[in-house]
PDB file of C-alpha atoms and ligand atoms in Angstrom:
ATOM      1  CA  MET A   1      12.433 181.529  72.339  1.00 57.00           C
ATOM      2  CA  THR A   2      15.108 183.612  74.065  1.00 59.00           C
ATOM      3  CA  ILE A   3      16.733 182.715  77.377  1.00 55.00           C
ATOM      4  CA  GLU A   4      14.785 185.604  78.909  1.00 59.00           C
ATOM      5  CA  ASP A   5      11.478 184.196  77.646  1.00 59.00           C
ATOM      6  CA  ARG A   6      12.354 180.767  78.924  1.00 55.00           C
ATOM      7  CA  VAL A   7      13.246 181.980  82.395  1.00 57.00           C
ATOM      8  CA  ILE A   8      10.133 184.150  82.711  1.00 58.00           C
ATOM      9  CA  ARG A   9       7.964 181.228  81.601  1.00 55.00           C
ATOM     10  CA  SER A  10       9.842 178.963  84.002  1.00 59.00           C
ATOM     11  CA  ALA A  11       9.207 181.391  86.849  1.00 69.00           C
ATOM     12  CA  GLU A  12       5.504 181.453  86.089  1.00 73.00           C
ATOM     13  CA  ALA A  13       5.339 177.694  85.713  1.00 75.00           C
ATOM     14  CA  THR A  14       7.215 177.028  88.941  1.00 80.00           C
ATOM     15  CA  GLY A  15       5.382 179.592  91.042  1.00 89.00           C
ATOM     16  CA  ILE A  16       8.656 180.944  92.419  1.00 93.00           C
ATOM     17  CA  VAL A  17       8.368 184.525  93.582  1.00 94.00           C
ATOM     18  CA  THR A  18      11.422 186.763  93.885  1.00 94.00           C
ATOM     19  CA  HIS A  19      11.134 189.335  96.666  1.00 96.00           C
ATOM     20  CA  ARG A  20      13.911 191.932  96.602  1.00 96.00           C
ATOM     21  CA  LEU A  21      15.600 192.655  99.924  1.00 97.00           C
ATOM     22  CA  GLY A  22      17.612 195.751  99.083  1.00 97.00           C
ATOM     23  CA  PRO A  23      18.221 198.338  96.386  1.00 96.00           C
ATOM     24  CA  VAL A  24      21.638 197.053  95.287  1.00 97.00           C
ATOM     25  CA  CYS A  25      21.550 193.337  96.069  1.00 98.00           C
ATOM     26  CA  GLY A  26      19.605 190.580  97.782  1.00 98.00           C
ATOM     27  CA  ALA A  27      16.416 188.683  97.085  1.00 97.00           C
ATOM     28  CA  GLU A  28      14.324 186.156  98.951  1.00 97.00           C
ATOM     29  CA  MET A  29      13.064 183.330  96.757  1.00 97.00           C
ATOM     30  CA  ARG A  30       9.662 182.068  97.884  1.00 96.00           C
ATOM     31  CA  GLY A  31       7.647 179.076  96.778  1.00 95.00           C
ATOM     32  CA  VAL A  32      10.585 176.763  96.284  1.00 96.00           C
ATOM     33  CA  ASP A  33      11.841 173.569  97.950  1.00 97.00           C
ATOM     34  CA  LEU A  34      15.584 173.248  97.420  1.00 97.00           C
ATOM     35  CA  ALA A  35      15.445 169.526  98.170  1.00 96.00           C
ATOM     36  CA  HIS A  36      13.151 168.924  95.188  1.00 95.00           C
ATOM     37  CA  LEU A  37      14.150 171.206  92.333  1.00 94.00           C
ATOM     38  CA  ASP A  38      13.322 170.501  88.732  1.00 93.00           C
ATOM     39  CA  ASP A  39      15.345 172.039  85.905  1.00 93.00           C
ATOM     40  CA  ASN A  40      12.895 174.898  85.372  1.00 93.00           C
ATOM     41  CA  ALA A  41      13.015 175.910  89.026  1.00 95.00           C
ATOM     42  CA  PHE A  42      16.801 175.773  89.066  1.00 96.00           C
ATOM     43  CA  ALA A  43      16.961 177.934  85.913  1.00 95.00           C
ATOM     44  CA  VAL A  44      14.950 180.607  87.725  1.00 95.00           C
ATOM     45  CA  ILE A  45      17.239 180.432  90.764  1.00 97.00           C
ATOM     46  CA  ARG A  46      20.380 180.466  88.631  1.00 97.00           C
ATOM     47  CA  GLN A  47      19.304 183.645  86.848  1.00 96.00           C
ATOM     48  CA  ALA A  48      18.195 185.331  90.082  1.00 97.00           C
ATOM     49  CA  PHE A  49      21.598 184.487  91.561  1.00 98.00           C
ATOM     50  CA  VAL A  50      23.291 186.611  88.893  1.00 97.00           C
ATOM     51  CA  ASP A  51      20.689 189.373  88.995  1.00 97.00           C
ATOM     52  CA  HIS A  52      20.450 189.767  92.782  1.00 98.00           C
ATOM     53  CA  GLN A  53      23.882 188.523  93.935  1.00 98.00           C
ATOM     54  CA  VAL A  54      22.581 187.204  97.299  1.00 98.00           C
ATOM     55  CA  LEU A  55      19.629 184.790  97.519  1.00 98.00           C
ATOM     56  CA  VAL A  56      17.774 183.878 100.716  1.00 98.00           C
ATOM     57  CA  PHE A  57      15.658 180.727 101.035  1.00 98.00           C
ATOM     58  CA  LYS A  58      13.657 180.276 104.249  1.00 98.00           C
ATOM     59  CA  ASP A  59      12.032 177.144 105.687  1.00 97.00           C
ATOM     60  CA  GLN A  60      14.292 174.734 103.834  1.00 98.00           C
ATOM     61  CA  HIS A  61      14.438 171.368 105.570  1.00 96.00           C
ATOM     62  CA  LEU A  62      17.569 170.023 103.960  1.00 96.00           C
ATOM     63  CA  THR A  63      19.889 167.237 104.963  1.00 95.00           C
ATOM     64  CA  THR A  64      23.599 167.804 104.503  1.00 95.00           C
ATOM     65  CA  GLU A  65      23.407 165.594 101.418  1.00 94.00           C
ATOM     66  CA  ASP A  66      20.566 167.748 100.042  1.00 96.00           C
ATOM     67  CA  GLN A  67      22.735 170.831 100.483  1.00 97.00           C
ATOM     68  CA  VAL A  68      25.644 169.180  98.678  1.00 96.00           C
ATOM     69  CA  ALA A  69      23.294 168.134  95.871  1.00 96.00           C
ATOM     70  CA  PHE A  70      21.848 171.657  95.590  1.00 97.00           C
ATOM     71  CA  GLY A  71      25.333 173.202  95.505  1.00 97.00           C
ATOM     72  CA  SER A  72      26.359 170.736  92.812  1.00 97.00           C
ATOM     73  CA  ARG A  73      23.620 172.107  90.533  1.00 97.00           C
ATOM     74  CA  PHE A  74      25.772 175.246  90.193  1.00 97.00           C
ATOM     75  CA  GLY A  75      28.928 173.311  89.297  1.00 97.00           C
ATOM     76  CA  GLU A  76      31.838 171.361  90.722  1.00 96.00           C
ATOM     77  CA  LEU A  77      32.331 171.753  94.482  1.00 96.00           C
ATOM     78  CA  LEU A  78      35.617 172.848  96.015  1.00 93.00           C
ATOM     79  CA  VAL A  79      37.380 171.368  99.024  1.00 85.00           C
ATOM     80  CA  HIS A  80      38.490 174.120 101.420  1.00 79.00           C
ATOM     81  CA  HIS A  81      42.174 173.944 102.314  1.00 73.00           C
ATOM     82  CA  PHE A  82      41.753 175.124 105.877  1.00 70.00           C
ATOM     83  CA  ALA A  83      38.541 173.389 106.923  1.00 65.00           C
ATOM     84  CA  ARG A  84      39.064 172.145 110.479  1.00 61.00           C
ATOM     85  CA  ILE A  85      36.019 169.908 110.762  1.00 62.00           C
ATOM     86  CA  LYS A  86      35.676 167.280 108.050  1.00 65.00           C
ATOM     87  CA  ARG A  87      32.607 165.134 107.540  1.00 68.00           C
ATOM     88  CA  GLU A  88      33.558 161.644 106.445  1.00 69.00           C
ATOM     89  CA  GLY A  89      32.613 161.012 102.826  1.00 78.00           C
ATOM     90  CA  LEU A  90      31.821 164.673 102.190  1.00 83.00           C
ATOM     91  CA  PRO A  91      35.150 166.514 101.833  1.00 86.00           C
ATOM     92  CA  GLU A  92      33.390 169.417 100.083  1.00 88.00           C
ATOM     93  CA  LEU A  93      31.361 170.178 103.190  1.00 92.00           C
ATOM     94  CA  MET A  94      32.758 172.877 105.461  1.00 90.00           C
ATOM     95  CA  VAL A  95      31.390 173.055 109.001  1.00 90.00           C
ATOM     96  CA  LEU A  96      31.631 176.519 110.550  1.00 90.00           C
ATOM     97  CA  ASP A  97      31.011 175.783 114.201  1.00 90.00           C
ATOM     98  CA  THR A  98      31.864 178.818 116.281  1.00 88.00           C
ATOM     99  CA  ASN A  99      31.680 178.473 120.051  1.00 83.00           C
ATOM    100  CA  LYS A 100      33.631 178.982 123.268  1.00 78.00           C
ATOM    101  CA  GLU A 101      36.223 176.360 122.325  1.00 78.00           C
ATOM    102  CA  GLN A 102      36.554 177.528 118.702  1.00 77.00           C
ATOM    103  CA  PRO A 103      36.065 181.270 118.844  1.00 68.00           C
ATOM    104  CA  ASP A 104      38.058 182.412 115.812  1.00 67.00           C
ATOM    105  CA  PRO A 105      36.692 181.412 112.409  1.00 66.00           C
ATOM    106  CA  LEU A 106      38.187 184.473 110.673  1.00 77.00           C
ATOM    107  CA  THR A 107      34.829 185.440 109.250  1.00 84.00           C
ATOM    108  CA  ASP A 108      34.797 188.966 110.678  1.00 90.00           C
ATOM    109  CA  ILE A 109      36.978 190.430 107.953  1.00 93.00           C
ATOM    110  CA  TRP A 110      35.398 191.694 104.739  1.00 97.00           C
ATOM    111  CA  HIS A 111      36.198 189.347 101.861  1.00 97.00           C
ATOM    112  CA  SER A 112      35.132 187.313  98.886  1.00 97.00           C
ATOM    113  CA  ASP A 113      35.742 183.644  99.562  1.00 95.00           C
ATOM    114  CA  GLU A 114      39.146 182.173  98.716  1.00 93.00           C
ATOM    115  CA  THR A 115      40.422 184.833  96.330  1.00 96.00           C
ATOM    116  CA  TYR A 116      43.902 183.450  97.050  1.00 93.00           C
ATOM    117  CA  ARG A 117      43.022 180.819  94.440  1.00 93.00           C
ATOM    118  CA  PRO A 118      43.884 181.531  90.773  1.00 94.00           C
ATOM    119  CA  ALA A 119      40.233 180.658  90.097  1.00 95.00           C
ATOM    120  CA  PRO A 120      38.207 181.954  93.083  1.00 96.00           C
ATOM    121  CA  PRO A 121      34.832 180.324  93.772  1.00 97.00           C
ATOM    122  CA  LEU A 122      31.743 181.084  91.739  1.00 98.00           C
ATOM    123  CA  ALA A 123      29.386 180.844  94.686  1.00 98.00           C
ATOM    124  CA  THR A 124      28.921 179.802  98.274  1.00 98.00           C
ATOM    125  CA  VAL A 125      25.888 178.010  99.744  1.00 98.00           C
ATOM    126  CA  LEU A 126      25.526 178.455 103.510  1.00 98.00           C
ATOM    127  CA  ARG A 127      22.881 176.763 105.687  1.00 98.00           C
ATOM    128  CA  SER A 128      21.990 177.518 109.295  1.00 98.00           C
ATOM    129  CA  LYS A 129      22.239 174.625 111.762  1.00 96.00           C
ATOM    130  CA  VAL A 130      22.563 176.186 115.238  1.00 96.00           C
ATOM    131  CA  LEU A 131      21.940 179.889 115.762  1.00 97.00           C
ATOM    132  CA  PRO A 132      22.694 182.194 118.676  1.00 95.00           C
ATOM    133  CA  GLU A 133      19.791 183.829 120.419  1.00 95.00           C
ATOM    134  CA  LEU A 134      20.947 187.229 119.196  1.00 96.00           C
ATOM    135  CA  GLY A 135      23.489 188.316 116.597  1.00 96.00           C
ATOM    136  CA  GLY A 136      25.315 186.085 114.153  1.00 95.00           C
ATOM    137  CA  ASP A 137      24.016 187.899 111.045  1.00 97.00           C
ATOM    138  CA  THR A 138      25.903 187.888 107.758  1.00 98.00           C
ATOM    139  CA  MET A 139      26.569 191.221 106.076  1.00 98.00           C
ATOM    140  CA  PHE A 140      27.094 191.622 102.347  1.00 98.00           C
ATOM    141  CA  ALA A 141      28.385 194.418 100.160  1.00 98.00           C
ATOM    142  CA  SER A 142      27.682 194.616  96.442  1.00 98.00           C
ATOM    143  CA  MET A 143      30.967 195.224  94.683  1.00 98.00           C
ATOM    144  CA  THR A 144      29.207 196.147  91.445  1.00 98.00           C
ATOM    145  CA  ALA A 145      27.503 198.963  93.370  1.00 98.00           C
ATOM    146  CA  ALA A 146      30.849 199.834  94.981  1.00 98.00           C
ATOM    147  CA  TYR A 147      32.478 200.118  91.562  1.00 98.00           C
ATOM    148  CA  ASP A 148      29.576 202.139  90.149  1.00 98.00           C
ATOM    149  CA  GLY A 149      29.910 204.541  93.078  1.00 98.00           C
ATOM    150  CA  LEU A 150      33.503 205.504  92.282  1.00 98.00           C
ATOM    151  CA  SER A 151      34.180 208.779  90.523  1.00 97.00           C
ATOM    152  CA  SER A 152      35.083 208.618  86.839  1.00 97.00           C
ATOM    153  CA  ARG A 153      38.546 209.933  87.760  1.00 97.00           C
ATOM    154  CA  MET A 154      39.058 207.060  90.175  1.00 98.00           C
ATOM    155  CA  LYS A 155      37.703 204.542  87.646  1.00 97.00           C
ATOM    156  CA  ASP A 156      40.249 205.825  85.138  1.00 96.00           C
ATOM    157  CA  HIS A 157      43.028 205.633  87.740  1.00 97.00           C
ATOM    158  CA  ILE A 158      42.399 201.992  88.684  1.00 97.00           C
ATOM    159  CA  ALA A 159      41.627 200.696  85.182  1.00 96.00           C
ATOM    160  CA  GLY A 160      44.081 197.974  84.215  1.00 96.00           C
ATOM    161  CA  LEU A 161      45.641 197.561  87.678  1.00 97.00           C
ATOM    162  CA  THR A 162      46.230 194.123  89.166  1.00 97.00           C
ATOM    163  CA  ALA A 163      46.611 193.081  92.795  1.00 98.00           C
ATOM    164  CA  VAL A 164      48.174 190.136  94.607  1.00 97.00           C
ATOM    165  CA  HIS A 165      45.961 187.888  96.744  1.00 96.00           C
ATOM    166  CA  GLY A 166      47.400 185.574  99.402  1.00 92.00           C
ATOM    167  CA  PHE A 167      46.233 183.406 102.284  1.00 84.00           C
ATOM    168  CA  GLY A 168      48.558 185.002 104.837  1.00 79.00           C
ATOM    169  CA  ARG A 169      45.929 185.463 107.529  1.00 76.00           C
ATOM    170  CA  PHE A 170      45.016 181.776 107.392  1.00 74.00           C
ATOM    171  CA  ARG A 171      48.707 180.843 107.444  1.00 75.00           C
ATOM    172  CA  ASN A 172      49.365 183.003 110.476  1.00 76.00           C
ATOM    173  CA  ARG A 173      46.270 181.649 112.182  1.00 73.00           C
ATOM    174  CA  PHE A 174      47.384 178.037 111.780  1.00 76.00           C
ATOM    175  CA  LEU A 175      51.162 178.323 112.101  1.00 77.00           C
ATOM    176  CA  ALA A 176      51.007 177.293 115.746  1.00 77.00           C
ATOM    177  CA  ASP A 177      49.272 174.030 114.835  1.00 80.00           C
ATOM    178  CA  PRO A 178      51.899 171.500 113.668  1.00 83.00           C
ATOM    179  CA  SER A 179      49.260 169.374 111.940  1.00 81.00           C
ATOM    180  CA  MET A 180      48.524 172.276 109.578  1.00 80.00           C
ATOM    181  CA  LEU A 181      52.122 172.873 108.480  1.00 83.00           C
ATOM    182  CA  PRO A 182      52.161 170.265 105.660  1.00 83.00           C
ATOM    183  CA  ILE A 183      48.858 171.676 104.393  1.00 81.00           C
ATOM    184  CA  ILE A 184      50.233 175.218 104.425  1.00 81.00           C
ATOM    185  CA  HIS A 185      53.352 174.091 102.585  1.00 83.00           C
ATOM    186  CA  GLN A 186      51.321 172.218  99.985  1.00 83.00           C
ATOM    187  CA  ILE A 187      49.116 175.253  99.330  1.00 81.00           C
ATOM    188  CA  GLU A 188      52.151 177.480  98.964  1.00 81.00           C
ATOM    189  CA  LEU A 189      53.407 175.166  96.234  1.00 84.00           C
ATOM    190  CA  GLU A 190      50.033 174.737  94.541  1.00 82.00           C
ATOM    191  CA  ILE A 191      48.760 178.315  94.502  1.00 80.00           C
ATOM    192  CA  PRO A 192      51.535 180.846  94.988  1.00 82.00           C
ATOM    193  CA  ASN A 193      49.680 184.124  95.558  1.00 91.00           C
ATOM    194  CA  PRO A 194      47.909 184.888  92.259  1.00 94.00           C
ATOM    195  CA  SER A 195      47.275 188.341  90.843  1.00 96.00           C
ATOM    196  CA  HIS A 196      43.734 189.349  89.943  1.00 97.00           C
ATOM    197  CA  PRO A 197      42.449 192.459  88.156  1.00 98.00           C
ATOM    198  CA  VAL A 198      41.453 195.232  90.558  1.00 98.00           C
ATOM    199  CA  VAL A 199      38.392 195.736  88.351  1.00 98.00           C
ATOM    200  CA  CYS A 200      36.827 192.601  86.894  1.00 97.00           C
ATOM    201  CA  VAL A 201      33.950 192.103  84.533  1.00 97.00           C
ATOM    202  CA  HIS A 202      31.259 189.793  85.832  1.00 97.00           C
ATOM    203  CA  PRO A 203      31.196 187.094  83.150  1.00 95.00           C
ATOM    204  CA  GLU A 204      27.404 186.778  83.168  1.00 96.00           C
ATOM    205  CA  SER A 205      25.972 190.193  84.022  1.00 96.00           C
ATOM    206  CA  GLY A 206      28.692 192.113  82.203  1.00 96.00           C
ATOM    207  CA  ARG A 207      28.878 194.569  85.118  1.00 97.00           C
ATOM    208  CA  LYS A 208      32.191 195.832  86.444  1.00 97.00           C
ATOM    209  CA  VAL A 209      33.179 194.646  89.915  1.00 98.00           C
ATOM    210  CA  LEU A 210      35.672 196.096  92.393  1.00 98.00           C
ATOM    211  CA  PHE A 211      37.692 192.989  93.279  1.00 98.00           C
ATOM    212  CA  VAL A 212      39.991 193.737  96.230  1.00 98.00           C
ATOM    213  CA  ASN A 213      39.324 192.724  99.826  1.00 97.00           C
ATOM    214  CA  TRP A 214      40.719 193.059 103.349  1.00 96.00           C
ATOM    215  CA  HIS A 215      41.216 189.352 103.943  1.00 94.00           C
ATOM    216  CA  PHE A 216      43.384 188.342 101.015  1.00 95.00           C
ATOM    217  CA  THR A 217      44.516 191.302  98.876  1.00 97.00           C
ATOM    218  CA  THR A 218      48.052 192.327  99.801  1.00 96.00           C
ATOM    219  CA  HIS A 219      49.250 194.934  97.289  1.00 97.00           C
ATOM    220  CA  ILE A 220      48.793 196.441  93.836  1.00 98.00           C
ATOM    221  CA  ASN A 221      51.469 195.319  91.407  1.00 97.00           C
ATOM    222  CA  GLU A 222      51.794 198.459  89.326  1.00 97.00           C
ATOM    223  CA  LEU A 223      52.237 200.977  92.169  1.00 98.00           C
ATOM    224  CA  PRO A 224      54.989 201.732  94.685  1.00 98.00           C
ATOM    225  CA  GLU A 225      54.299 200.353  98.152  1.00 97.00           C
ATOM    226  CA  GLU A 226      53.044 203.552  99.726  1.00 98.00           C
ATOM    227  CA  GLU A 227      50.660 204.379  96.890  1.00 98.00           C
ATOM    228  CA  SER A 228      49.479 200.784  96.785  1.00 98.00           C
ATOM    229  CA  ARG A 229      48.665 200.827 100.503  1.00 98.00           C
ATOM    230  CA  MET A 230      46.879 204.168 100.285  1.00 98.00           C
ATOM    231  CA  LEU A 231      44.796 203.167  97.273  1.00 98.00           C
ATOM    232  CA  LEU A 232      44.021 199.689  98.603  1.00 98.00           C
ATOM    233  CA  ASP A 233      42.862 201.135 101.916  1.00 98.00           C
ATOM    234  CA  TYR A 234      40.437 203.389 100.077  1.00 98.00           C
ATOM    235  CA  LEU A 235      39.151 200.719  97.692  1.00 98.00           C
ATOM    236  CA  ARG A 236      38.820 197.992 100.313  1.00 98.00           C
ATOM    237  CA  ASN A 237      36.905 200.326 102.590  1.00 98.00           C
ATOM    238  CA  ARG A 238      34.182 200.837  99.968  1.00 98.00           C
ATOM    239  CA  VAL A 239      32.454 197.817 101.571  1.00 98.00           C
ATOM    240  CA  LEU A 240      31.816 199.985 104.633  1.00 98.00           C
ATOM    241  CA  GLN A 241      29.478 202.300 102.708  1.00 98.00           C
ATOM    242  CA  PRO A 242      26.005 201.441 104.045  1.00 98.00           C
ATOM    243  CA  GLU A 243      24.398 202.127 100.662  1.00 98.00           C
ATOM    244  CA  TYR A 244      26.221 199.110  99.211  1.00 98.00           C
ATOM    245  CA  GLN A 245      25.312 196.719 102.024  1.00 98.00           C
ATOM    246  CA  LEU A 246      22.708 194.095 102.802  1.00 98.00           C
ATOM    247  CA  ARG A 247      22.396 192.538 106.250  1.00 98.00           C
ATOM    248  CA  VAL A 248      20.894 189.064 106.437  1.00 98.00           C
ATOM    249  CA  ARG A 249      19.373 187.898 109.713  1.00 98.00           C
ATOM    250  CA  TRP A 250      19.455 184.145 109.933  1.00 98.00           C
ATOM    251  CA  GLU A 251      16.489 181.972 110.848  1.00 97.00           C
ATOM    252  CA  PRO A 252      16.454 178.243 111.525  1.00 96.00           C
ATOM    253  CA  ASN A 253      16.485 176.124 108.356  1.00 97.00           C
ATOM    254  CA  MET A 254      17.619 178.970 106.139  1.00 98.00           C
ATOM    255  CA  VAL A 255      19.894 178.777 103.120  1.00 98.00           C
ATOM    256  CA  VAL A 256      21.779 181.718 101.632  1.00 98.00           C
ATOM    257  CA  VAL A 257      23.570 181.586  98.292  1.00 98.00           C
ATOM    258  CA  TRP A 258      25.861 184.371  97.207  1.00 98.00           C
ATOM    259  CA  ASP A 259      27.675 185.190  94.001  1.00 98.00           C
ATOM    260  CA  ASN A 260      31.280 185.327  95.126  1.00 98.00           C
ATOM    261  CA  ARG A 261      32.168 187.224  91.936  1.00 98.00           C
ATOM    262  CA  SER A 262      30.007 190.220  92.789  1.00 98.00           C
ATOM    263  CA  VAL A 263      29.650 190.510  96.584  1.00 98.00           C
ATOM    264  CA  GLN A 264      31.854 190.510  99.657  1.00 98.00           C
ATOM    265  CA  HIS A 265      30.669 189.389 103.084  1.00 98.00           C
ATOM    266  CA  TYR A 266      31.411 189.762 106.790  1.00 97.00           C
ATOM    267  CA  ALA A 267      30.046 187.762 109.729  1.00 95.00           C
ATOM    268  CA  PRO A 268      30.127 189.826 112.943  1.00 94.00           C
ATOM    269  CA  LYS A 269      31.370 187.905 115.991  1.00 90.00           C
ATOM    270  CA  ASP A 270      28.824 189.434 118.313  1.00 92.00           C
ATOM    271  CA  TYR A 271      27.197 186.370 119.833  1.00 92.00           C
ATOM    272  CA  PHE A 272      29.797 184.799 122.147  1.00 88.00           C
ATOM    273  CA  PRO A 273      29.586 182.750 124.253  1.00 89.00           C
ATOM    274  CA  ASP A 274      26.593 181.479 122.264  1.00 92.00           C
ATOM    275  CA  ARG A 275      27.155 178.930 119.559  1.00 93.00           C
ATOM    276  CA  ARG A 276      26.630 179.442 115.839  1.00 94.00           C
ATOM    277  CA  SER A 277      26.991 176.438 113.556  1.00 94.00           C
ATOM    278  CA  MET A 278      26.617 176.555 109.790  1.00 95.00           C
ATOM    279  CA  GLU A 279      27.332 174.211 106.918  1.00 95.00           C
ATOM    280  CA  ARG A 280      28.870 175.503 103.730  1.00 95.00           C
ATOM    281  CA  VAL A 281      29.631 174.254 100.262  1.00 96.00           C
ATOM    282  CA  THR A 282      31.572 176.276  97.719  1.00 97.00           C
ATOM    283  CA  ILE A 283      31.310 176.046  93.945  1.00 97.00           C
ATOM    284  CA  ALA A 284      34.385 176.208  91.726  1.00 97.00           C
ATOM    285  CA  GLY A 285      34.826 179.285  89.545  1.00 97.00           C
ATOM    286  CA  HIS A 286      37.084 180.625  86.815  1.00 96.00           C
ATOM    287  CA  PRO A 287      39.942 183.124  86.821  1.00 96.00           C
ATOM    288  CA  PRO A 288      38.450 186.631  87.032  1.00 96.00           C
ATOM    289  CA  THR A 289      38.012 188.484  83.757  1.00 92.00           C
ATOM    290  CA  PRO A 290      39.837 191.812  83.586  1.00 92.00           C
ATOM    291  CA  ALA A 291      37.757 194.817  82.607  1.00 88.00           C
ATOM    292  CA  GLU A 292      38.939 196.316  79.363  1.00 74.00           C
ATOM    293  CA  PRO A 293      38.623 200.083  79.700  1.00 56.00           C
ATOM    294  CA  GLY A 294      36.040 201.517  77.347  1.00 49.00           C
ATOM    295  CA  THR A 295      34.661 198.179  76.133  1.00 48.00           C
ATOM    296  CA  PRO A 296      30.863 198.282  76.111  1.00 44.00           C
ATOM    297  CA  ILE A 297      29.284 195.058  77.271  1.00 45.00           C
ATOM    298  CA  GLU A 298      25.806 193.778  76.545  1.00 45.00           C
ATOM    299  CA  ILE A 299      24.002 193.203  79.816  1.00 43.00           C
ATOM    300  CA  PRO A 300      21.399 190.447  79.485  1.00 42.00           C
ATOM    301  CA  ARG A 301      18.367 191.334  81.578  1.00 41.00           C
ATOM    302  CA  VAL A 302      16.228 188.463  82.653  1.00 40.00           C
ATOM    303  CA  GLY A 303      13.390 188.800  85.092  1.00 39.00           C
ATOM    304  CA  ALA A 304      11.501 186.345  87.216  1.00 42.00           C
ATOM    305  CA  ARG A 305       8.349 187.472  89.019  1.00 44.00           C
ATOM    306  CA  THR A 306       9.748 190.230  91.189  1.00 46.00           C
ATOM    307  CA  LEU A 307       7.817 191.914  93.958  1.00 44.00           C
TER     308      LEU A 307
HETATM  309 FE1  LIG B   1      33.679 183.786 103.777  1.00 68.98          FE
END
């Protein structure tokens, strides 16, 4: 039995229904309780995660521990360097509590999470705790769609380029806080601004991904400064193309999982002075795979029940 057969049978056996939310990315998974997942149900979710890039789960009554356990099904969890609120005993948990006293979470810049790491995260699991009355959505952009949308001349031009990623915005944000200085120094020693391919290959779907972002990408190694800036501006702004986007409106008790290797996200700060509080766990990934120009890649297609 192939993996595809197994996943389709699992989907039928589990009763999970995959409802697509947009033409380029996004799916809502229905008929599933993330607090009680057997291996078959997780296999369906894991495949949908690659296929649809952003997964939405509504009416999930999870404890923080349930969320950590669900995130751990995807792999080892990361501890965020700059998390301000730590939950005792759960260092992997990141609390994103945005309110009048803490108005600046730096989430309103398009990015993939933590690409300043040599091995950026595989995925992020975000759960709604407190929502504003209006606003507070999360926007996504499919970077496979963004790559596909480039002209063949541009694809040729950027093939083989690499770009530097750094955590400069975080550093600048926290420089005024003396308690953060040892952390900043430690990170500078541990992960000195890695380079990643401008075009990566998604290791599971085989699709090419445009992998530069406004938050962390600083310059392209192989180009003079002016050309680097001009090209990066163009490439990073591909996220603004509405055709590549998905906008998720949060509801109470909702969980969203995104594939950090294939989408970028942006959380508009449009709800102040209301409060928005979310809990996040992040799954460890691998160094991005450079796309070899002209190398055909087998794309495994696996389908759950899709409406
Ligand atoms: Fe983020």
